[in-house]
Each structure stands twice: as C-alpha cells, then as structure tokens.
PDB file of C-alpha atoms in Angstrom:
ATOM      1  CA  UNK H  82      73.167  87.781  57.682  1.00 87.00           C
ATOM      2  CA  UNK H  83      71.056  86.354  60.490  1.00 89.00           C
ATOM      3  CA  UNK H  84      70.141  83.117  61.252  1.00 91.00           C
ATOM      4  CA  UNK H  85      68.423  80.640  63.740  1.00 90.00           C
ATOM      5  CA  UNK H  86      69.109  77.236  64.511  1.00 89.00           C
ATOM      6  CA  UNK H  87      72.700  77.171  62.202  1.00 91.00           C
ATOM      7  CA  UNK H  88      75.027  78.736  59.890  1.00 96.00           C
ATOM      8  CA  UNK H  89      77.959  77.828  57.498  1.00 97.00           C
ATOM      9  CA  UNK H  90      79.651  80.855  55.576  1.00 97.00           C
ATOM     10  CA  UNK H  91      82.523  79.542  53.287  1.00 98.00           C
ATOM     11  CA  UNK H  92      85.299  81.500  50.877  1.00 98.00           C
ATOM     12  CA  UNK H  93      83.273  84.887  51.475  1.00 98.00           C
ATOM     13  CA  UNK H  94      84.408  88.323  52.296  1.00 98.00           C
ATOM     14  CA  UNK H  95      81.868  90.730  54.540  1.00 98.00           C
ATOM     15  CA  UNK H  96      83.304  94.296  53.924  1.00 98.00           C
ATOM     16  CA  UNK H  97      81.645  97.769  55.945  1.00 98.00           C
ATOM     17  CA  UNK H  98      78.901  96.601  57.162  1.00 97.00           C
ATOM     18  CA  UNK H  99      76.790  97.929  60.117  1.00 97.00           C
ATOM     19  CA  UNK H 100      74.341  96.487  62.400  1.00 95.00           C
ATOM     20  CA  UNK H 101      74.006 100.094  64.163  1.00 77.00           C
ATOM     21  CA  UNK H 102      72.189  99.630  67.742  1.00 81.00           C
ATOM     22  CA  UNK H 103      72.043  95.589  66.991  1.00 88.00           C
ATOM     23  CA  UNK H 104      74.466  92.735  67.188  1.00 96.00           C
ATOM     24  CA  UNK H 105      76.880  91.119  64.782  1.00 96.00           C
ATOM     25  CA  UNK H 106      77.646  93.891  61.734  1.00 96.00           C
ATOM     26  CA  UNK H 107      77.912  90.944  58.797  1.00 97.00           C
ATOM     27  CA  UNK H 108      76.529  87.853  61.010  1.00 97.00           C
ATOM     28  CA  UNK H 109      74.355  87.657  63.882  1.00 96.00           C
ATOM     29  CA  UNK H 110      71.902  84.237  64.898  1.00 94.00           C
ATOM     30  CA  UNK H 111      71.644  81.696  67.390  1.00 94.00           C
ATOM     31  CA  UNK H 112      72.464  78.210  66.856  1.00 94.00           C
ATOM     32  CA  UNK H 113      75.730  76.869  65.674  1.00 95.00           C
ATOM     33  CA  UNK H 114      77.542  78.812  63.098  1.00 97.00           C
ATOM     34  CA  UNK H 115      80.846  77.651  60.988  1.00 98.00           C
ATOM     35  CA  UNK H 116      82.892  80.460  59.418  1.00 98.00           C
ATOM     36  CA  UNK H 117      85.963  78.948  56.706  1.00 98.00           C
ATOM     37  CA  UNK H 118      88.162  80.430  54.818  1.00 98.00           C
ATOM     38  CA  UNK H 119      86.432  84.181  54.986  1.00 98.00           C
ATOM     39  CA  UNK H 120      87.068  88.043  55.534  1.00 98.00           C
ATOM     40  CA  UNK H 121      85.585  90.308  57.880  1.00 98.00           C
ATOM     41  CA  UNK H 122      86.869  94.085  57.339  1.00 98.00           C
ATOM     42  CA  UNK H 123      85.532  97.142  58.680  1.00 98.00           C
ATOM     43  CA  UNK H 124      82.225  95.763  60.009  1.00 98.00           C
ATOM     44  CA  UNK H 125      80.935  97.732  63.176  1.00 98.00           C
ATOM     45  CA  UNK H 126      78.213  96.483  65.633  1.00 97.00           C
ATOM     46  CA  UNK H 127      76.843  97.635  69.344  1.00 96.00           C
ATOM     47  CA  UNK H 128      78.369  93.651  70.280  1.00 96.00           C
ATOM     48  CA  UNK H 129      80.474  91.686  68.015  1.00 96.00           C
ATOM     49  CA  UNK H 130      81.342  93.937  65.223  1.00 97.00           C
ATOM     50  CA  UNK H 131      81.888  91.189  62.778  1.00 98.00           C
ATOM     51  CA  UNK H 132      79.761  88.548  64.270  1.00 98.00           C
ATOM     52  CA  UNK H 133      77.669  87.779  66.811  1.00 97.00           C
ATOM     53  CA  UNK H 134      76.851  84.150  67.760  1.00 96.00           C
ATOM     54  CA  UNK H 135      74.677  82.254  70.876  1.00 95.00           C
ATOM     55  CA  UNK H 136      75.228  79.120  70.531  1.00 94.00           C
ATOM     56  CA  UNK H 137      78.462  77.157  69.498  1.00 95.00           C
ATOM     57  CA  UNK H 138      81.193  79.160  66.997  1.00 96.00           C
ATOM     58  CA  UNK H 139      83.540  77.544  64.650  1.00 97.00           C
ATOM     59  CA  UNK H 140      86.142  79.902  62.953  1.00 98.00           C
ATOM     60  CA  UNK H 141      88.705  78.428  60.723  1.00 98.00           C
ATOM     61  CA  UNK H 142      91.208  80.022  58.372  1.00 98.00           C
ATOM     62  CA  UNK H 143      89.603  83.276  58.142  1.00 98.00           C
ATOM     63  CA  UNK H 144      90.760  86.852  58.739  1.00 98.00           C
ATOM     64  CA  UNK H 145      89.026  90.113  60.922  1.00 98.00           C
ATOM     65  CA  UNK H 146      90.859  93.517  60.216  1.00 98.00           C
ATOM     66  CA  UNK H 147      89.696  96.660  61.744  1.00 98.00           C
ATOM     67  CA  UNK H 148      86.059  95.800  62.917  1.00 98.00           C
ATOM     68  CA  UNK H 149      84.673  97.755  65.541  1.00 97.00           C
ATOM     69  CA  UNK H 150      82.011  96.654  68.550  1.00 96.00           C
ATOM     70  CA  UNK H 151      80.557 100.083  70.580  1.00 94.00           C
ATOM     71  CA  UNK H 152      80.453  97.993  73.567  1.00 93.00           C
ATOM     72  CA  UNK H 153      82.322  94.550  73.518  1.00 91.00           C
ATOM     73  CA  UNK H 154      83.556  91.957  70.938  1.00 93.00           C
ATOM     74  CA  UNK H 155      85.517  94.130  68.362  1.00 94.00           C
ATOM     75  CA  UNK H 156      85.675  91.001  65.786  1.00 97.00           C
ATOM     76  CA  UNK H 157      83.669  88.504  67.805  1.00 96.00           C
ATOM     77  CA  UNK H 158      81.021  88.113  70.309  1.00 95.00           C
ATOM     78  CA  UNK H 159      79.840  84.530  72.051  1.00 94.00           C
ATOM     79  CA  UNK H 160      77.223  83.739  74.007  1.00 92.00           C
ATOM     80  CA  UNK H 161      77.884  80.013  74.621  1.00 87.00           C
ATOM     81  CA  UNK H 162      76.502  78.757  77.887  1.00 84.00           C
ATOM     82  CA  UNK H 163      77.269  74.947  77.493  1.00 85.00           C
ATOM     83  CA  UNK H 164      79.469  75.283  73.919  1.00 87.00           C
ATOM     84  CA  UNK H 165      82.572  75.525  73.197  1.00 87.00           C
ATOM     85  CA  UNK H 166      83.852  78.287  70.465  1.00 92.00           C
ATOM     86  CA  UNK H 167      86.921  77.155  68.025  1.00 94.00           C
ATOM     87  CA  UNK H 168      89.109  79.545  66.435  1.00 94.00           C
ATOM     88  CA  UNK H 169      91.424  77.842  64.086  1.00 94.00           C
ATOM     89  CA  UNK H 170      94.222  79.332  62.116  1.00 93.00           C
ATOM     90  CA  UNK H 171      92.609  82.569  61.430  1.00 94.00           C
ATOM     91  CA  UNK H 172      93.883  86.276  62.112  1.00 94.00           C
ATOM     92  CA  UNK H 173      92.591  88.972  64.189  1.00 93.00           C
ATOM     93  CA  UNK H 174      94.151  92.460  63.062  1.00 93.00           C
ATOM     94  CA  UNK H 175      93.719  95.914  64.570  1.00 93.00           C
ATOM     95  CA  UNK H 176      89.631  95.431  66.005  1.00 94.00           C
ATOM     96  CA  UNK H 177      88.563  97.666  68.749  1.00 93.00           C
ATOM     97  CA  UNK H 178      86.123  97.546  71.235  1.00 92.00           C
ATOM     98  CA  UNK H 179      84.618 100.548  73.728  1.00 91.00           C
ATOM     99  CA  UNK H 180      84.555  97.879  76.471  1.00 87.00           C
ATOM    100  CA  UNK H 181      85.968  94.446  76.533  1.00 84.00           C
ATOM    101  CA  UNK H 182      87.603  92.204  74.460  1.00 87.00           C
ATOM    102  CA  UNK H 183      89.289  94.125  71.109  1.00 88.00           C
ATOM    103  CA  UNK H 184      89.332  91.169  69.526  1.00 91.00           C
ATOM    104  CA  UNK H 185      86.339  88.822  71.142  1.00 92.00           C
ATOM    105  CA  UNK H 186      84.344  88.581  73.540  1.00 91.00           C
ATOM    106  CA  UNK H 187      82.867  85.335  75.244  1.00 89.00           C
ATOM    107  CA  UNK H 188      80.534  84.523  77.949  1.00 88.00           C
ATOM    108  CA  UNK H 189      80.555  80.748  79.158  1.00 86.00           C
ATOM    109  CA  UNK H 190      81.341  77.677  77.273  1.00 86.00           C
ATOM    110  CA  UNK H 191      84.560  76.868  76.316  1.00 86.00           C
ATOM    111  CA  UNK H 192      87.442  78.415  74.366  1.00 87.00           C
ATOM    112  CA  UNK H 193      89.685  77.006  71.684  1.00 88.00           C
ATOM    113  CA  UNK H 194      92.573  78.497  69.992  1.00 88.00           C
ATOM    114  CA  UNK H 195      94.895  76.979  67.800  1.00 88.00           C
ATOM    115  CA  UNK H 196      97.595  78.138  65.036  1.00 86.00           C
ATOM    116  CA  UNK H 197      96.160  82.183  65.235  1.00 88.00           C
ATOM    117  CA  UNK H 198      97.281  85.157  65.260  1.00 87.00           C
ATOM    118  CA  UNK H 199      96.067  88.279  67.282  1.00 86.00           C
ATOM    119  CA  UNK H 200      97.698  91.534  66.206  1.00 87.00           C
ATOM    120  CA  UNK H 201      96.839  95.333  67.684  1.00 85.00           C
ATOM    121  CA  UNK H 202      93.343  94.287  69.255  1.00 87.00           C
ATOM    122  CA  UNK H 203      92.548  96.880  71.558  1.00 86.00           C
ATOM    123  CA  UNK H 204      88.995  97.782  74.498  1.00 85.00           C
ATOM    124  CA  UNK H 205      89.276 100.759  75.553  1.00 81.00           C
ATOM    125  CA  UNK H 206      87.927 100.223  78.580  1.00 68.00           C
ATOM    126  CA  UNK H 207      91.046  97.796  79.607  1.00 53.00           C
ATOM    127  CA  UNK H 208      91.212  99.234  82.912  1.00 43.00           C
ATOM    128  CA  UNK H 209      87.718  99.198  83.665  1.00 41.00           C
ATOM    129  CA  UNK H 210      86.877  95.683  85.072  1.00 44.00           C
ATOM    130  CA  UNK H 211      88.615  92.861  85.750  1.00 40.00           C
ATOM    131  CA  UNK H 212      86.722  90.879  82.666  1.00 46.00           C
ATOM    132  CA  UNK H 213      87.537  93.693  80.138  1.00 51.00           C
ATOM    133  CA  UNK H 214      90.663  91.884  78.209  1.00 55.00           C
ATOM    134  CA  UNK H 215      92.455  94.267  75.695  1.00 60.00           C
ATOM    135  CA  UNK H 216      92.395  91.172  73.167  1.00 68.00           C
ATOM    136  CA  UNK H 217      90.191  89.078  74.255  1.00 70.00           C
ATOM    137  CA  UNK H 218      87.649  89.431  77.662  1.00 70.00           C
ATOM    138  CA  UNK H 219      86.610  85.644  78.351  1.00 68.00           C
ATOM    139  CA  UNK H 220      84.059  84.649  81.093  1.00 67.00           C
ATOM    140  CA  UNK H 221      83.855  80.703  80.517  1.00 63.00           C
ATOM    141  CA  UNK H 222      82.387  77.839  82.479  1.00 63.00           C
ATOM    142  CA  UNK H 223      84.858  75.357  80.828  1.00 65.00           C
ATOM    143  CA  UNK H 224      88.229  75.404  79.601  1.00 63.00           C
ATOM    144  CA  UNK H 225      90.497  77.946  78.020  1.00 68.00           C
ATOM    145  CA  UNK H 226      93.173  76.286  75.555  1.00 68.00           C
ATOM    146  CA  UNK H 227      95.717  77.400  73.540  1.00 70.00           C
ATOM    147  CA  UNK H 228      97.911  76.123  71.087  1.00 65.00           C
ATOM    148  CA  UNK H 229     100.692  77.604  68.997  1.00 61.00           C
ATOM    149  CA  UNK H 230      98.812  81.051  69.933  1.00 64.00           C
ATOM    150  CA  UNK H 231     100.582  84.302  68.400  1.00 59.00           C
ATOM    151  CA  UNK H 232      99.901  87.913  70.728  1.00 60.00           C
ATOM    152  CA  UNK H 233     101.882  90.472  69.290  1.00 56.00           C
ATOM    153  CA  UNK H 234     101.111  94.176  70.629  1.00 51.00           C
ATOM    154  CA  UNK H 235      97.879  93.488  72.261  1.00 52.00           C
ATOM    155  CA  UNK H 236      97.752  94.623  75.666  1.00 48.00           C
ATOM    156  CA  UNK H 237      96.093  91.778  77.511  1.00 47.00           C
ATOM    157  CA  UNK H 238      94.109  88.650  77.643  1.00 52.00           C
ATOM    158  CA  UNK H 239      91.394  88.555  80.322  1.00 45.00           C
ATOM    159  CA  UNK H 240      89.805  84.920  81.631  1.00 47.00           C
ATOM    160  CA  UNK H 241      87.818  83.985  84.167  1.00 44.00           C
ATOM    161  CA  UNK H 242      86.640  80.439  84.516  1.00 40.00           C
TER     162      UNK H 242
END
C-alpha cells in the first residue's frame, strides 16, 4: 500500500510481500499513518521491510515476525523529523536487517514504547557504526521513552539524541 498525506490500516494481516529496490514491503507513504490490531509476516524491503513511514507512526497491538529490510529497518523504518513514532503493545519477532536496526529504524522525532515486546531482532551490521542498533538503531531529535519494554535475545539498542 502507499499513501500520501495519511493512513489507517485496522484488523489486517500483510503476508510475503516485496517492495524489491523500494521502501516499505506492505506499506510505504508520507504523512501520518496508524497501524491497529494487524500482522506483518515475511515482508522484505531495501528500508523498512514491513513499513516505511515519513511522517508521524502510530503502531498499536499489532505483530511483525520475520520481515526483512536489505539495508535498515527489518520491521520498521521512520523518517520523522519533528514527529514522534508510538509503538504500543505490539510484538516484534525474529526481523533482520543488513544494516541497522533488526527491528526499526528511526531518524529524528521522537520515540515511544510502551507494553512491547522485542524478541530475536537482529542488523547484521551491529558492529559497523555506532547508530547501527541490533534491535532498534534510533537517531532522534527528541525523546526516547520506554515503558514496561520487554528485550529478550536481541543484542542491542542503539540511540542517539
């Protein structure tokens, strides 16, 4: 799916999909999008291999298992300059990126997390740079905060604010 100017996806399930040299495998667009309540499994993207989003993200109750980014954002990728991007009670499971963040990537903004789980998110370029972040690289201009947070066998969370 892409979009411009905003998004809502509710109770759906985005299974194998592939944006090959693009962005976002099941959902790519600019504006604000608000994912509830859906599935993203085996999607595979050059960034965010689930989604890709500039502009303000809203995840709540949803699950990504095994998606796949070539270069950053296994699950997720954000662009959000002057936004802040909300992941609520939703479970990231065995993504992978070739560079940074397994699980999501963001650049700017701010971050939100609250009641989720990230399990086996791996980049395999963890090493690499300081902003690479085995489950989740962050580059933000405003706050990181967590809540009630769950990282079980993920290697590391990168931030820089």
């Amino acid at each position: 799916i892409a979009f411009a100017h905003g998004l809502s996806v509710v109770d759906s399930a985005f299974t194998d999909n592939t944006a090959g040299s693009g962005d976002g495998g099941a959902v790519e667009g600019d504006g604000t999008a608000v994912i509830t309540q859906s599935t993203f499994i085996g999607n595979h993207a050059l960034y965010g291999g689930a989604v890709a989003v500039y502009g303000e993200l809203v995840v709540t109750a949803s699950h990504f298992v095994s998606n796949s980014a070539t270069s950053s954002g296994g699950a997720i990728e954000a662009y959000t300059p002057d936004k802040t991007t909300g992941i609520y009670g939703s479970t990231f499971i065995d993504n992978t990126s070739g560079s940074s963040g397994g699980a999501m990537w963001q650049e700017g903004g701010s971050t939100r997390i609250s009641g989720s789980t990230f399990l086996r998110n791996v980049a395999s370029n963890e090493g690499g740079s300081p902003s690479s972040g085995g489950t989740m690289g962050l580059r933000l201009y405003g706050a990181l905060v967590c809540s009630s947070a769950i990282l079980r066998k993920s290697r590391k969370v990168i931030c820089s604010v």
